[in-house]
Amino acid sequence: MSDASATPPPYRPATRAVTSGRPDHTPDNPLNEPLTMASTYVAGGTVEYGRYGNPTWTAFEQALGDLEGGRCLAFASGLAAVSTILDLVGQGATVVAPRHAYLGSIGQIADLEARGRIRAQLVDITDTEAVVKACADAALVWLESPTNPALEIADIPPIVAAAHEAGAYVVVDNTFATPLLQQPLDLDADLVVHSATKFISGHSDAVLGAIATRDAELFGVLKKRRDMIGAIPGTLEAWLALRGLRTLHVRLERAQHNAVELTRRLGEHPAVGEVRYPGFGAIISIVLAGGGIAADLLTHKTTLWVHATSLGGVESTFERRRRWKTEPATIPDGLVRMSVGIEDVDDLWDDLAGALDDLLPSDNG
Ligand SMILES: *Cc1c(COP(=O)(O)O)cnc(C)c1O
């Protein structure tokens, strides 16, 4: 392995995405970290057993850690990482969290509260003053920015300052922005969590999670928790995610370019009541003028856009979010979350525009 953890590499992010986590440039070394399938190791070393470590995980962790500017641990899924962080909070402690966020994260927080483990305080993360106030008696402040699927943005620095004053840890779910568009550790957040299932893997073929931190003590605690509970990544998934990470910058650039253009065109279509796009990234949420029925129709009328949950793949997908019974009622019934892929933007638009036109009342109707 290259020694990137000792001193930060001098390269810019795109170069780091390509070069980090590679074997040394020793003659006959492979250029890529191989897929090492191993449940146990010869005794007397530092790893010993397959639940404690794997060179393929390490390569992925080094690459993602270099992009986030911290040390990284891979987990079985984004939610395994979320659960491991929430488990750090003491009995009865307060967790501040967004009222709109990834459903699985909110679901875990609600479940812990229902079982008397924590006290949850849900906030509108765009209301910085209210979030800062809520931080006062928090042990953990959970941020997601942009939020799923409302695409709200948190003003992270003042929230981090208030949380730290209260002695709380701050975690940022950076799944939507990716480390190329937002580096929460540089904004003094303590932890970054990822569903690497999404943009980082990027090909809709692996489920994986990750945590990054600069805090050596937290890193040690989280590593020990992962060892204990076995929320470890699959080796093939870590390998696939690292392969995906190599092209993150190229995929994101193209997907973001498409998203900016689609945002402009969607805003001019009469079947679309509202377009939410935070100005960066590849996720757009639209609210159909015709409400939930129109949203359902749209997601079944396209041929290129696939109706599917999840996001961040090379292929464009979209989903009417309120089809999930647990989606908060504050998310509009007609909201469709769009994950813009890397196809030709004109094909994406032609497919969408055709389906949107069909939602309009006919001229003589
Ligand atoms: C998908 C997702 C998760 C959960 O990750 P899994 O890999 O599906 O377990 C967490 N946060 C966000 C923002 C997500 O999109």
Tab-separated table of C-alpha atoms and ligand atoms in Angstrom:
chain	number	residue	atom	x	y	z
A	1	MET	CA	0.000	0.000	0.000
A	2	SER	CA	1.156	3.529	-0.646
A	3	ASP	CA	1.844	5.476	2.509
A	4	ALA	CA	-0.859	8.101	1.997
A	5	SER	CA	-2.096	8.106	5.595
A	6	ALA	CA	1.161	9.495	7.020
A	7	THR	CA	1.252	12.744	5.036
A	8	PRO	CA	-1.612	14.026	2.925
A	9	PRO	CA	-0.895	13.419	-0.769
A	10	PRO	CA	-0.048	16.560	-2.707
A	11	TYR	CA	-2.463	15.742	-5.515
A	12	ARG	CA	-5.767	17.385	-6.308
A	13	PRO	CA	-8.981	15.388	-5.674
A	14	ALA	CA	-9.387	13.959	-9.202
A	15	THR	CA	-5.825	12.619	-9.111
A	16	ARG	CA	-6.322	11.248	-5.608
A	17	ALA	CA	-9.467	9.407	-6.753
A	18	VAL	CA	-7.326	7.676	-9.373
A	19	THR	CA	-4.091	7.079	-7.439
A	20	SER	CA	-4.956	6.520	-3.792
A	21	GLY	CA	-5.143	3.020	-2.315
A	22	ARG	CA	-2.875	1.448	-4.927
A	23	PRO	CA	-0.124	-1.120	-4.275
A	24	ASP	CA	3.447	0.253	-4.344
A	25	HIS	CA	5.098	0.764	-7.710
A	26	THR	CA	7.351	-2.254	-7.176
A	27	PRO	CA	8.121	-4.337	-10.300
A	28	ASP	CA	5.477	-7.008	-10.868
A	29	ASN	CA	3.100	-5.601	-8.275
A	30	PRO	CA	-0.417	-5.376	-9.681
A	31	LEU	CA	-1.581	-1.807	-10.393
A	32	ASN	CA	-4.868	-2.493	-8.642
A	33	GLU	CA	-5.354	-3.914	-5.184
A	34	PRO	CA	-6.557	-7.466	-5.897
A	35	LEU	CA	-9.728	-8.971	-4.537
A	36	THR	CA	-8.478	-10.841	-1.476
A	37	MET	CA	-10.968	-13.456	-0.346
A	38	ALA	CA	-9.762	-14.490	3.108
A	39	SER	CA	-11.529	-15.477	6.310
A	40	THR	CA	-8.315	-16.007	8.262
A	41	TYR	CA	-4.611	-15.118	8.154
A	42	VAL	CA	-1.429	-16.788	9.363
A	43	ALA	CA	-1.173	-16.072	13.105
A	44	GLY	CA	1.206	-13.540	14.614
A	45	GLY	CA	0.453	-10.578	12.322
A	46	THR	CA	-1.744	-7.527	12.828
A	47	VAL	CA	-4.996	-8.762	11.225
A	48	GLU	CA	-5.435	-12.430	12.294
A	49	TYR	CA	-9.078	-12.917	11.259
A	50	GLY	CA	-11.382	-11.904	8.390
A	51	ARG	CA	-13.698	-9.830	10.577
A	52	TYR	CA	-10.781	-7.611	11.703
A	53	GLY	CA	-9.389	-6.566	8.342
A	54	ASN	CA	-8.839	-7.236	4.672
A	55	PRO	CA	-6.395	-5.631	2.204
A	56	THR	CA	-9.196	-4.946	-0.306
A	57	TRP	CA	-11.177	-3.036	2.329
A	58	THR	CA	-8.021	-1.154	3.293
A	59	ALA	CA	-7.422	-0.006	-0.286
A	60	PHE	CA	-10.979	1.331	-0.546
A	61	GLU	CA	-10.736	2.974	2.882
A	62	GLN	CA	-7.484	4.667	1.959
A	63	ALA	CA	-8.923	6.094	-1.251
A	64	LEU	CA	-12.153	7.387	0.312
A	65	GLY	CA	-10.280	8.618	3.396
A	66	ASP	CA	-7.899	10.593	1.177
A	67	LEU	CA	-10.848	12.283	-0.541
A	68	GLU	CA	-12.603	13.131	2.750
A	69	GLY	CA	-9.358	14.186	4.438
A	70	GLY	CA	-9.571	11.688	7.289
A	71	ARG	CA	-9.268	8.012	8.145
A	72	CYS	CA	-12.007	5.814	6.807
A	73	LEU	CA	-13.727	2.589	7.852
A	74	ALA	CA	-15.929	0.634	5.461
A	75	PHE	CA	-19.147	-0.995	6.676
A	76	ALA	CA	-21.626	-3.548	5.376
A	77	SER	CA	-24.008	-0.763	4.289
A	78	GLY	CA	-24.660	2.914	4.848
A	79	LEU	CA	-27.150	1.989	7.557
A	80	ALA	CA	-24.649	-0.309	9.301
A	81	ALA	CA	-22.384	2.756	9.530
A	82	VAL	CA	-25.285	4.928	10.745
A	83	SER	CA	-26.189	2.377	13.409
A	84	THR	CA	-22.580	2.113	14.603
A	85	ILE	CA	-22.415	5.898	15.099
A	86	LEU	CA	-25.807	6.135	16.850
A	87	ASP	CA	-24.696	3.337	19.181
A	88	LEU	CA	-21.943	5.637	20.529
A	89	VAL	CA	-24.547	7.877	22.181
A	90	GLY	CA	-25.081	7.318	25.911
A	91	GLN	CA	-28.338	6.168	27.477
A	92	GLY	CA	-31.000	8.914	27.414
A	93	ALA	CA	-28.799	11.380	25.500
A	94	THR	CA	-30.250	13.848	23.010
A	95	VAL	CA	-29.711	13.424	19.280
A	96	VAL	CA	-30.543	16.397	17.062
A	97	ALA	CA	-31.495	15.286	13.560
A	98	PRO	CA	-33.155	16.672	10.409
A	99	ARG	CA	-36.911	16.188	10.097
A	100	HIS	CA	-36.244	15.341	6.452
A	101	ALA	CA	-33.382	12.918	5.899
A	102	TYR	CA	-32.696	9.454	4.603
A	103	LEU	CA	-35.663	7.392	5.847
A	104	GLY	CA	-33.479	4.624	7.237
A	105	SER	CA	-31.471	7.080	9.361
A	106	ILE	CA	-34.602	8.788	10.722
A	107	GLY	CA	-36.094	5.330	11.234
A	108	GLN	CA	-33.151	4.205	13.387
A	109	ILE	CA	-33.351	7.394	15.460
A	110	ALA	CA	-37.126	6.941	15.942
A	111	ASP	CA	-36.626	3.280	16.883
A	112	LEU	CA	-33.963	4.143	19.484
A	113	GLU	CA	-36.254	6.809	20.934
A	114	ALA	CA	-39.242	4.443	21.036
A	115	ARG	CA	-37.136	1.971	23.016
A	116	GLY	CA	-36.060	4.678	25.479
A	117	ARG	CA	-32.405	4.617	24.378
A	118	ILE	CA	-32.157	8.255	23.238
A	119	ARG	CA	-34.130	11.475	23.051
A	120	ALA	CA	-34.587	12.701	19.487
A	121	GLN	CA	-35.045	16.318	18.525
A	122	LEU	CA	-35.993	16.744	14.869
A	123	VAL	CA	-35.204	20.108	13.302
A	124	ASP	CA	-35.585	22.011	10.054
A	125	ILE	CA	-31.905	22.157	9.074
A	126	THR	CA	-32.433	25.294	6.988
A	127	ASP	CA	-33.443	27.165	10.173
A	128	THR	CA	-29.893	27.627	11.477
A	129	GLU	CA	-31.030	29.578	14.552
A	130	ALA	CA	-33.378	26.764	15.616
A	131	VAL	CA	-30.715	24.103	14.999
A	132	VAL	CA	-28.135	26.065	16.988
A	133	LYS	CA	-30.630	26.358	19.852
A	134	ALA	CA	-31.363	22.624	19.722
A	135	CYS	CA	-27.626	21.848	19.964
A	136	ALA	CA	-27.516	23.184	23.534
A	137	ASP	CA	-28.309	19.861	25.216
A	138	ALA	CA	-27.278	17.492	22.445
A	139	ALA	CA	-24.764	14.645	22.594
A	140	LEU	CA	-24.869	14.097	18.850
A	141	VAL	CA	-25.927	16.390	16.022
A	142	TRP	CA	-26.860	14.488	12.880
A	143	LEU	CA	-26.712	16.475	9.663
A	144	GLU	CA	-27.570	15.511	6.143
A	145	SER	CA	-26.936	18.188	3.524
A	146	PRO	CA	-28.441	18.251	0.980
A	147	THR	CA	-31.292	16.371	2.645
A	148	ASN	CA	-33.149	13.480	1.099
A	149	PRO	CA	-35.448	14.127	-0.754
A	150	ALA	CA	-36.218	17.797	0.010
A	151	LEU	CA	-32.678	18.914	-0.982
A	152	GLU	CA	-32.417	21.389	1.883
A	153	ILE	CA	-28.973	22.762	2.742
A	154	ALA	CA	-27.553	23.205	6.239
A	155	ASP	CA	-25.194	26.050	7.117
A	156	ILE	CA	-22.695	23.621	8.629
A	157	PRO	CA	-20.034	25.892	10.330
A	158	PRO	CA	-22.282	27.695	12.872
A	159	ILE	CA	-24.060	24.432	13.700
A	160	VAL	CA	-20.718	22.688	14.286
A	161	ALA	CA	-19.584	25.573	16.516
A	162	ALA	CA	-22.756	25.383	18.634
A	163	ALA	CA	-22.582	21.585	18.865
A	164	HIS	CA	-18.938	21.650	19.959
A	165	GLU	CA	-19.689	24.283	22.563
A	166	ALA	CA	-22.260	21.862	23.985
A	167	GLY	CA	-19.719	19.010	23.848
A	168	ALA	CA	-21.646	17.207	21.101
A	169	TYR	CA	-20.230	15.317	18.162
A	170	VAL	CA	-21.346	16.353	14.669
A	171	VAL	CA	-21.834	13.814	11.916
A	172	VAL	CA	-22.600	14.758	8.322
A	173	ASP	CA	-24.173	12.291	5.901
A	174	ASN	CA	-22.253	13.264	2.763
A	175	THR	CA	-23.898	10.750	0.421
A	176	PHE	CA	-25.583	13.312	-1.859
A	177	ALA	CA	-22.694	15.775	-2.118
A	178	THR	CA	-19.782	13.275	-2.183
A	179	PRO	CA	-16.319	14.405	-0.963
A	180	LEU	CA	-15.774	16.126	-4.305
A	181	LEU	CA	-18.455	18.742	-3.617
A	182	GLN	CA	-18.345	19.005	0.191
A	183	GLN	CA	-15.675	18.105	2.767
A	184	PRO	CA	-17.404	18.176	6.162
A	185	LEU	CA	-14.180	17.382	8.069
A	186	ASP	CA	-12.726	20.645	6.720
A	187	LEU	CA	-15.804	22.357	8.222
A	188	ASP	CA	-14.840	20.784	11.592
A	189	ALA	CA	-17.469	18.038	11.601
A	190	ASP	CA	-16.286	15.069	13.661
A	191	LEU	CA	-17.598	12.308	11.444
A	192	VAL	CA	-18.655	11.838	7.846
A	193	VAL	CA	-20.941	8.963	6.953
A	194	HIS	CA	-21.578	7.586	3.459
A	195	SER	CA	-23.846	5.237	1.702
A	196	ALA	CA	-21.105	4.153	-0.719
A	197	THR	CA	-23.928	2.255	-2.416
A	198	LYS	CA	-24.729	5.506	-4.235
A	199	PHE	CA	-22.355	7.884	-6.059
A	200	ILE	CA	-19.126	6.366	-4.763
A	201	SER	CA	-19.823	2.902	-6.206
A	202	GLY	CA	-21.855	4.534	-8.929
A	203	HIS	CA	-23.065	1.496	-10.879
A	204	SER	CA	-26.054	0.235	-8.868
A	205	ASP	CA	-24.351	-3.083	-8.191
A	206	ALA	CA	-23.078	-2.974	-4.585
A	207	VAL	CA	-24.342	-2.075	-1.095
A	208	LEU	CA	-21.638	-0.555	1.122
A	209	GLY	CA	-21.163	2.103	3.801
A	210	ALA	CA	-18.295	4.129	5.218
A	211	ILE	CA	-17.328	6.504	8.013
A	212	ALA	CA	-14.458	9.003	7.900
A	213	THR	CA	-12.960	10.959	10.805
A	214	ARG	CA	-9.798	12.843	11.852
A	215	ASP	CA	-10.347	11.981	15.501
A	216	ALA	CA	-7.970	9.098	16.315
A	217	GLU	CA	-9.874	8.166	19.453
A	218	LEU	CA	-13.236	8.048	17.646
A	219	PHE	CA	-11.621	6.039	14.859
A	220	GLY	CA	-10.392	3.485	17.389
A	221	VAL	CA	-13.794	3.232	19.069
A	222	LEU	CA	-15.580	2.773	15.738
A	223	LYS	CA	-13.065	0.171	14.532
A	224	LYS	CA	-13.541	-1.754	17.770
A	225	ARG	CA	-17.338	-1.588	17.367
A	226	ARG	CA	-17.059	-2.873	13.804
A	227	ASP	CA	-14.844	-5.733	14.963
A	228	MET	CA	-17.293	-6.583	17.753
A	229	ILE	CA	-20.602	-6.446	15.917
A	230	GLY	CA	-19.274	-7.663	12.570
A	231	ALA	CA	-20.870	-4.913	10.459
A	232	ILE	CA	-18.055	-5.474	7.967
A	233	PRO	CA	-18.054	-4.840	4.220
A	234	GLY	CA	-18.222	-7.635	1.705
A	235	THR	CA	-14.834	-7.929	0.023
A	236	LEU	CA	-16.290	-7.919	-3.498
A	237	GLU	CA	-18.381	-4.852	-2.603
A	238	ALA	CA	-15.305	-2.977	-1.367
A	239	TRP	CA	-13.490	-3.890	-4.581
A	240	LEU	CA	-16.420	-2.755	-6.741
A	241	ALA	CA	-16.729	0.483	-4.766
A	242	LEU	CA	-13.038	1.227	-5.230
A	243	ARG	CA	-13.362	0.580	-8.960
A	244	GLY	CA	-16.327	2.962	-8.988
A	245	LEU	CA	-14.474	5.598	-6.962
A	246	ARG	CA	-11.767	5.779	-9.646
A	247	THR	CA	-14.228	7.535	-11.979
A	248	LEU	CA	-16.264	9.483	-9.400
A	249	HIS	CA	-15.032	12.871	-10.596
A	250	VAL	CA	-15.753	12.104	-14.251
A	251	ARG	CA	-19.183	10.638	-13.566
A	252	LEU	CA	-20.153	13.429	-11.213
A	253	GLU	CA	-19.037	16.141	-13.602
A	254	ARG	CA	-21.167	14.711	-16.414
A	255	ALA	CA	-24.168	13.939	-14.178
A	256	GLN	CA	-24.028	17.436	-12.661
A	257	HIS	CA	-23.822	18.996	-16.105
A	258	ASN	CA	-26.933	17.021	-17.105
A	259	ALA	CA	-28.697	17.973	-13.851
A	260	VAL	CA	-28.082	21.703	-14.366
A	261	GLU	CA	-29.480	21.520	-17.890
A	262	LEU	CA	-32.498	19.409	-16.881
A	263	THR	CA	-33.238	21.791	-13.986
A	264	ARG	CA	-33.450	24.645	-16.482
A	265	ARG	CA	-35.720	22.748	-18.886
A	266	LEU	CA	-37.946	21.291	-16.147
A	267	GLY	CA	-38.520	24.775	-14.745
A	268	GLU	CA	-40.100	25.804	-18.032
A	269	HIS	CA	-42.481	22.845	-18.325
A	270	PRO	CA	-46.101	23.587	-17.337
A	271	ALA	CA	-46.654	20.111	-15.826
A	272	VAL	CA	-43.904	20.845	-13.256
A	273	GLY	CA	-45.031	22.976	-10.300
A	274	GLU	CA	-41.667	23.277	-8.560
A	275	VAL	CA	-38.047	22.319	-9.215
A	276	ARG	CA	-35.657	21.875	-6.303
A	277	TYR	CA	-31.981	21.787	-7.151
A	278	PRO	CA	-29.372	22.993	-4.659
A	279	GLY	CA	-27.063	24.238	-7.426
A	280	PHE	CA	-24.637	21.303	-7.282
A	281	GLY	CA	-24.742	17.523	-7.493
A	282	ALA	CA	-26.893	15.200	-9.561
A	283	ILE	CA	-30.132	14.953	-7.584
A	284	ILE	CA	-33.168	17.045	-8.528
A	285	SER	CA	-36.570	16.899	-6.841
A	286	ILE	CA	-39.584	18.090	-8.792
A	287	VAL	CA	-43.129	18.586	-7.563
A	288	LEU	CA	-45.710	17.785	-10.242
A	289	ALA	CA	-48.450	20.392	-10.705
A	290	GLY	CA	-50.922	17.489	-10.892
A	291	GLY	CA	-49.902	16.098	-7.474
A	292	GLY	CA	-49.451	12.444	-6.522
A	293	ILE	CA	-51.486	11.044	-9.412
A	294	ALA	CA	-49.391	12.953	-11.952
A	295	ALA	CA	-46.205	11.810	-10.193
A	296	ASP	CA	-47.303	8.167	-10.394
A	297	LEU	CA	-48.201	8.579	-14.065
A	298	LEU	CA	-44.848	10.199	-14.877
A	299	THR	CA	-42.828	7.407	-13.287
A	300	HIS	CA	-44.669	4.831	-15.413
A	301	LYS	CA	-44.620	6.688	-18.749
A	302	THR	CA	-40.890	6.936	-19.474
A	303	THR	CA	-38.678	4.411	-21.212
A	304	LEU	CA	-35.152	5.715	-20.502
A	305	TRP	CA	-35.778	6.919	-16.940
A	306	VAL	CA	-36.263	3.896	-14.691
A	307	HIS	CA	-38.678	3.996	-11.757
A	308	ALA	CA	-36.483	2.752	-8.909
A	309	THR	CA	-35.427	3.749	-5.437
A	310	SER	CA	-31.771	4.515	-4.604
A	311	LEU	CA	-29.611	6.972	-6.550
A	312	GLY	CA	-26.131	7.868	-7.707
A	313	GLY	CA	-25.720	5.356	-10.527
A	314	VAL	CA	-24.593	5.999	-14.095
A	315	GLU	CA	-28.175	5.384	-15.213
A	316	SER	CA	-30.951	7.920	-14.615
A	317	THR	CA	-33.624	6.800	-12.170
A	318	PHE	CA	-36.501	8.527	-10.430
A	319	GLU	CA	-39.033	7.818	-7.749
A	320	ARG	CA	-42.227	9.240	-6.319
A	321	ARG	CA	-41.160	9.444	-2.704
A	322	ARG	CA	-44.575	9.398	-1.047
A	323	ARG	CA	-45.125	5.880	-2.384
A	324	TRP	CA	-43.315	4.963	0.845
A	325	LYS	CA	-45.793	5.004	3.746
A	326	THR	CA	-43.069	6.195	6.145
A	327	GLU	CA	-42.110	9.263	4.066
A	328	PRO	CA	-42.941	12.367	6.169
A	329	ALA	CA	-46.231	14.075	5.276
A	330	THR	CA	-44.271	17.341	4.892
A	331	ILE	CA	-42.792	15.915	1.657
A	332	PRO	CA	-45.236	16.903	-1.139
A	333	ASP	CA	-47.408	14.080	-2.485
A	334	GLY	CA	-46.356	14.931	-6.033
A	335	LEU	CA	-42.606	15.026	-5.347
A	336	VAL	CA	-40.430	12.923	-7.648
A	337	ARG	CA	-36.759	12.570	-6.735
A	338	MET	CA	-34.582	12.308	-9.816
A	339	SER	CA	-31.102	10.790	-9.838
A	340	VAL	CA	-29.522	12.135	-12.987
A	341	GLY	CA	-27.123	9.785	-14.747
A	342	ILE	CA	-24.448	10.244	-17.389
A	343	GLU	CA	-26.491	9.582	-20.531
A	344	ASP	CA	-26.897	12.166	-23.303
A	345	VAL	CA	-28.915	14.998	-21.782
A	346	ASP	CA	-31.068	15.408	-24.895
A	347	ASP	CA	-32.193	11.770	-24.711
A	348	LEU	CA	-32.966	12.235	-21.023
A	349	TRP	CA	-34.987	15.350	-21.774
A	350	ASP	CA	-36.850	13.881	-24.779
A	351	ASP	CA	-37.983	10.933	-22.667
A	352	LEU	CA	-39.042	13.160	-19.755
A	353	ALA	CA	-40.664	15.845	-21.878
A	354	GLY	CA	-42.744	13.247	-23.742
A	355	ALA	CA	-44.096	11.862	-20.469
A	356	LEU	CA	-44.626	15.341	-18.976
A	357	ASP	CA	-46.520	16.515	-22.099
A	358	ASP	CA	-48.896	13.579	-21.646
A	359	LEU	CA	-49.793	14.913	-18.181
A	360	LEU	CA	-51.145	18.184	-19.598
A	361	PRO	CA	-54.841	18.518	-20.401
A	362	SER	CA	-55.297	18.271	-24.185
A	363	ASP	CA	-56.085	21.538	-26.011
A	364	ASN	CA	-59.649	20.607	-26.874
A	365	GLY	CA	-60.266	18.847	-23.548
B	1	LIG	C1	-28.979	5.145	0.804
B	1	LIG	C2	-28.658	6.129	1.869
B	1	LIG	C3	-28.311	5.712	3.157
B	1	LIG	C4	-28.317	4.255	3.572
B	1	LIG	O1	-27.313	3.538	2.928
B	1	LIG	P1	-27.417	1.977	2.547
B	1	LIG	O2	-26.138	1.740	1.844
B	1	LIG	O3	-28.635	1.818	1.681
B	1	LIG	O4	-27.564	1.223	3.814
B	1	LIG	C5	-27.984	6.673	4.098
B	1	LIG	N1	-28.007	8.006	3.782
B	1	LIG	C6	-28.360	8.434	2.567
B	1	LIG	C7	-28.391	9.899	2.285
B	1	LIG	C8	-28.693	7.525	1.550
B	1	LIG	O5	-29.047	7.964	0.349
